[in-house]
Short mmCIF file of N, CA and C in Angstrom, two decimals:
data_model
loop_
_atom_site.label_atom_id
_atom_site.label_comp_id
_atom_site.label_asym_id
_atom_site.label_seq_id
_atom_site.Cartn_x
_atom_site.Cartn_y
_atom_site.Cartn_z
N UNK A 1 47.39 63.04 207.33
CA UNK A 1 48.37 62.02 207.57
C UNK A 1 49.55 62.74 208.37
N UNK A 2 50.34 61.92 209.30
CA UNK A 2 51.00 62.33 210.23
C UNK A 2 52.17 63.10 209.64
N UNK A 3 53.07 62.37 208.97
CA UNK A 3 54.24 62.73 208.46
C UNK A 3 53.93 64.31 207.74
N UNK A 4 53.22 64.59 206.99
CA UNK A 4 52.83 65.62 206.50
C UNK A 4 52.48 66.70 207.28
N UNK A 5 51.84 66.66 208.35
CA UNK A 5 51.86 67.69 209.41
C UNK A 5 52.96 67.91 210.15
N UNK A 6 54.00 66.81 210.35
CA UNK A 6 54.93 67.50 210.94
C UNK A 6 55.96 68.23 210.10
N UNK A 7 55.86 67.87 208.60
CA UNK A 7 56.78 68.64 208.08
C UNK A 7 56.13 70.13 207.62
N UNK A 8 54.88 69.98 207.62
CA UNK A 8 54.27 71.34 207.78
C UNK A 8 54.60 72.48 208.99
N UNK A 9 54.98 71.87 210.00
CA UNK A 9 55.22 72.36 211.17
C UNK A 9 56.53 72.90 211.00
N UNK A 10 57.70 72.19 210.11
CA UNK A 10 58.59 72.80 210.23
C UNK A 10 59.29 73.47 209.02
N UNK A 11 58.23 73.95 208.36
CA UNK A 11 58.58 74.94 207.17
C UNK A 11 58.83 73.75 205.80
N UNK A 12 58.46 72.67 205.75
CA UNK A 12 58.42 71.84 204.90
C UNK A 12 59.70 70.97 204.68
N UNK A 13 60.77 71.45 205.39
CA UNK A 13 62.11 70.79 205.46
C UNK A 13 62.45 70.57 206.71
N UNK A 14 63.35 68.99 206.95
CA UNK A 14 63.35 68.62 208.31
C UNK A 14 64.82 67.90 208.28
N UNK A 15 65.50 67.96 209.14
CA UNK A 15 67.03 67.37 209.51
C UNK A 15 66.53 65.81 209.88
N UNK A 16 67.20 64.94 209.43
CA UNK A 16 66.84 63.69 210.24
C UNK A 16 67.06 63.55 211.58
N UNK A 17 68.19 64.45 212.36
CA UNK A 17 67.73 64.46 213.83
C UNK A 17 66.49 64.96 214.45
N UNK A 18 65.68 65.93 213.69
CA UNK A 18 64.45 65.98 213.84
C UNK A 18 63.40 64.88 213.64
N UNK A 19 63.49 64.38 212.90
CA UNK A 19 62.64 63.02 212.01
C UNK A 19 62.80 61.94 213.84
N UNK A 20 64.09 61.85 213.69
CA UNK A 20 64.14 60.74 215.05
C UNK A 20 63.40 61.60 216.06
N UNK A 21 63.56 62.82 216.49
CA UNK A 21 62.91 63.20 217.69
C UNK A 21 61.26 62.99 217.73
N UNK A 22 60.88 63.10 216.48
CA UNK A 22 59.34 63.03 216.33
C UNK A 22 59.26 61.59 216.18
N UNK A 23 59.75 60.63 216.81
CA UNK A 23 59.46 59.46 216.52
C UNK A 23 59.97 58.26 215.67
N UNK A 24 60.67 59.19 214.29
CA UNK A 24 60.81 58.06 213.33
C UNK A 24 62.21 57.44 213.25
N UNK A 25 62.10 55.98 212.95
CA UNK A 25 63.10 55.39 212.85
C UNK A 25 64.15 55.27 211.79
N UNK A 26 65.24 54.76 211.73
CA UNK A 26 66.21 54.91 210.50
C UNK A 26 65.68 53.68 209.85
N UNK A 27 65.02 52.94 210.30
CA UNK A 27 63.99 52.01 208.99
C UNK A 27 62.70 52.47 208.36
N UNK A 28 61.92 53.39 209.18
CA UNK A 28 60.50 54.17 208.56
C UNK A 28 61.41 55.15 207.69
N UNK A 29 62.39 55.92 208.00
CA UNK A 29 63.10 56.95 207.14
C UNK A 29 63.41 56.37 205.91
N UNK A 30 64.15 55.18 206.06
CA UNK A 30 64.19 54.68 204.58
C UNK A 30 63.20 54.14 204.13
N UNK A 31 62.19 53.96 204.27
CA UNK A 31 61.33 53.35 203.87
C UNK A 31 60.75 54.09 203.04
N UNK A 32 59.98 55.38 203.73
CA UNK A 32 59.74 56.31 203.25
C UNK A 32 60.24 57.01 202.25
N UNK A 33 61.66 56.85 202.04
CA UNK A 33 62.50 57.57 200.84
C UNK A 33 62.41 56.49 199.87
N UNK A 34 62.29 55.07 200.19
CA UNK A 34 62.21 54.13 198.70
C UNK A 34 60.89 54.23 198.08
N UNK A 35 59.83 54.58 199.28
CA UNK A 35 58.41 54.80 198.49
C UNK A 35 58.14 55.86 198.11
N UNK A 36 58.99 56.63 197.83
CA UNK A 36 58.81 58.35 197.28
C UNK A 36 57.88 58.97 198.17
N UNK A 37 57.91 59.01 199.35
CA UNK A 37 56.91 59.85 200.11
C UNK A 37 58.04 60.95 200.89
N UNK A 38 59.27 60.68 200.98
CA UNK A 38 60.62 61.45 201.31
C UNK A 38 61.34 61.57 200.14
N UNK A 39 61.94 62.55 200.02
CA UNK A 39 63.06 62.87 199.16
C UNK A 39 64.08 63.70 199.94
N UNK A 40 65.15 63.20 199.96
CA UNK A 40 66.50 63.36 200.62
C UNK A 40 66.99 64.98 199.28
N UNK A 41 67.20 65.89 200.53
CA UNK A 41 67.80 67.32 199.73
C UNK A 41 69.18 66.90 200.11
N UNK A 42 69.76 66.53 201.11
CA UNK A 42 71.18 66.61 201.35
C UNK A 42 71.41 65.32 202.29
N UNK A 43 72.66 65.26 202.71
CA UNK A 43 72.90 64.33 203.60
C UNK A 43 72.13 64.13 204.76
N UNK A 44 71.75 65.80 205.20
CA UNK A 44 70.87 65.40 206.63
C UNK A 44 69.34 66.18 206.32
N UNK A 45 69.10 66.83 205.18
CA UNK A 45 67.89 67.36 204.75
C UNK A 45 67.02 66.67 204.06
N UNK A 46 65.49 66.55 204.41
CA UNK A 46 64.69 66.26 204.00
C UNK A 46 63.40 66.23 203.52
N UNK A 47 62.51 66.48 202.51
CA UNK A 47 61.25 67.03 202.19
C UNK A 47 60.25 66.20 201.82
N UNK A 48 58.93 66.37 201.94
CA UNK A 48 57.96 65.61 201.15
C UNK A 48 58.24 65.49 199.77
N UNK A 49 58.13 64.51 199.23
CA UNK A 49 58.22 64.05 197.90
C UNK A 49 57.30 64.94 196.89
N UNK A 50 56.33 65.33 197.41
CA UNK A 50 55.25 66.20 196.54
C UNK A 50 55.31 67.33 196.91
N UNK A 51 55.97 68.19 197.61
CA UNK A 51 56.00 69.64 197.96
C UNK A 51 57.42 69.86 197.49
N UNK A 52 56.78 71.33 196.56
CA UNK A 52 57.91 72.07 195.82
C UNK A 52 58.60 73.04 196.73
N UNK A 53 59.81 72.86 196.43
CA UNK A 53 60.64 74.08 197.78
C UNK A 53 61.47 75.26 197.07
N UNK A 54 60.97 76.14 197.22
CA UNK A 54 61.80 77.25 196.32
C UNK A 54 63.26 77.15 196.64
N UNK A 55 63.76 77.88 195.31
CA UNK A 55 65.08 78.08 195.18
C UNK A 55 65.65 78.56 196.58
N UNK A 56 65.09 79.72 196.66
CA UNK A 56 65.73 80.53 198.13
C UNK A 56 65.59 79.74 199.20
N UNK A 57 64.53 78.83 199.62
CA UNK A 57 64.87 77.92 200.81
C UNK A 57 65.98 76.77 200.64
N UNK A 58 66.20 76.74 199.33
CA UNK A 58 67.13 75.38 198.82
C UNK A 58 68.54 76.14 199.47
N UNK A 59 68.88 77.24 198.58
CA UNK A 59 69.95 78.16 199.14
C UNK A 59 70.26 78.50 200.48
N UNK A 60 69.34 78.63 201.19
CA UNK A 60 69.44 78.92 202.57
C UNK A 60 69.89 77.67 203.46
N UNK A 61 69.41 76.72 203.01
CA UNK A 61 69.80 75.43 203.52
C UNK A 61 71.14 75.13 203.48
N UNK A 62 71.79 75.09 201.96
CA UNK A 62 73.02 74.75 201.81
C UNK A 62 73.97 75.82 202.41
N UNK A 63 73.46 76.89 202.69
CA UNK A 63 74.39 78.01 203.29
C UNK A 63 74.46 77.74 204.54
N UNK A 64 73.96 77.23 205.09
CA UNK A 64 73.57 76.42 206.52
C UNK A 64 74.56 75.48 206.80
N UNK A 65 74.66 74.84 205.90
CA UNK A 65 75.75 73.53 205.70
C UNK A 65 77.40 73.87 205.86
N UNK A 66 77.57 75.23 205.41
CA UNK A 66 78.58 75.70 205.00
C UNK A 66 79.14 76.71 206.03
N UNK A 67 78.46 77.23 206.80
CA UNK A 67 78.57 78.34 207.61
C UNK A 67 79.14 77.80 208.96
#
């Protein structure tokens, strides 16, 4: 699946702008969230809904938001 390979190349977490750079539209992003393919972690970070993300990786993301 294309979306899975894109996320794997980005360490399983992507920003909204990265998704758009990979050709995703706002409509497609919304559709993938509603169909539980993607999960929104923060306002700008997303992950595949089926992938587990370690606490350390989540803390790292949150730290980047406030630095």
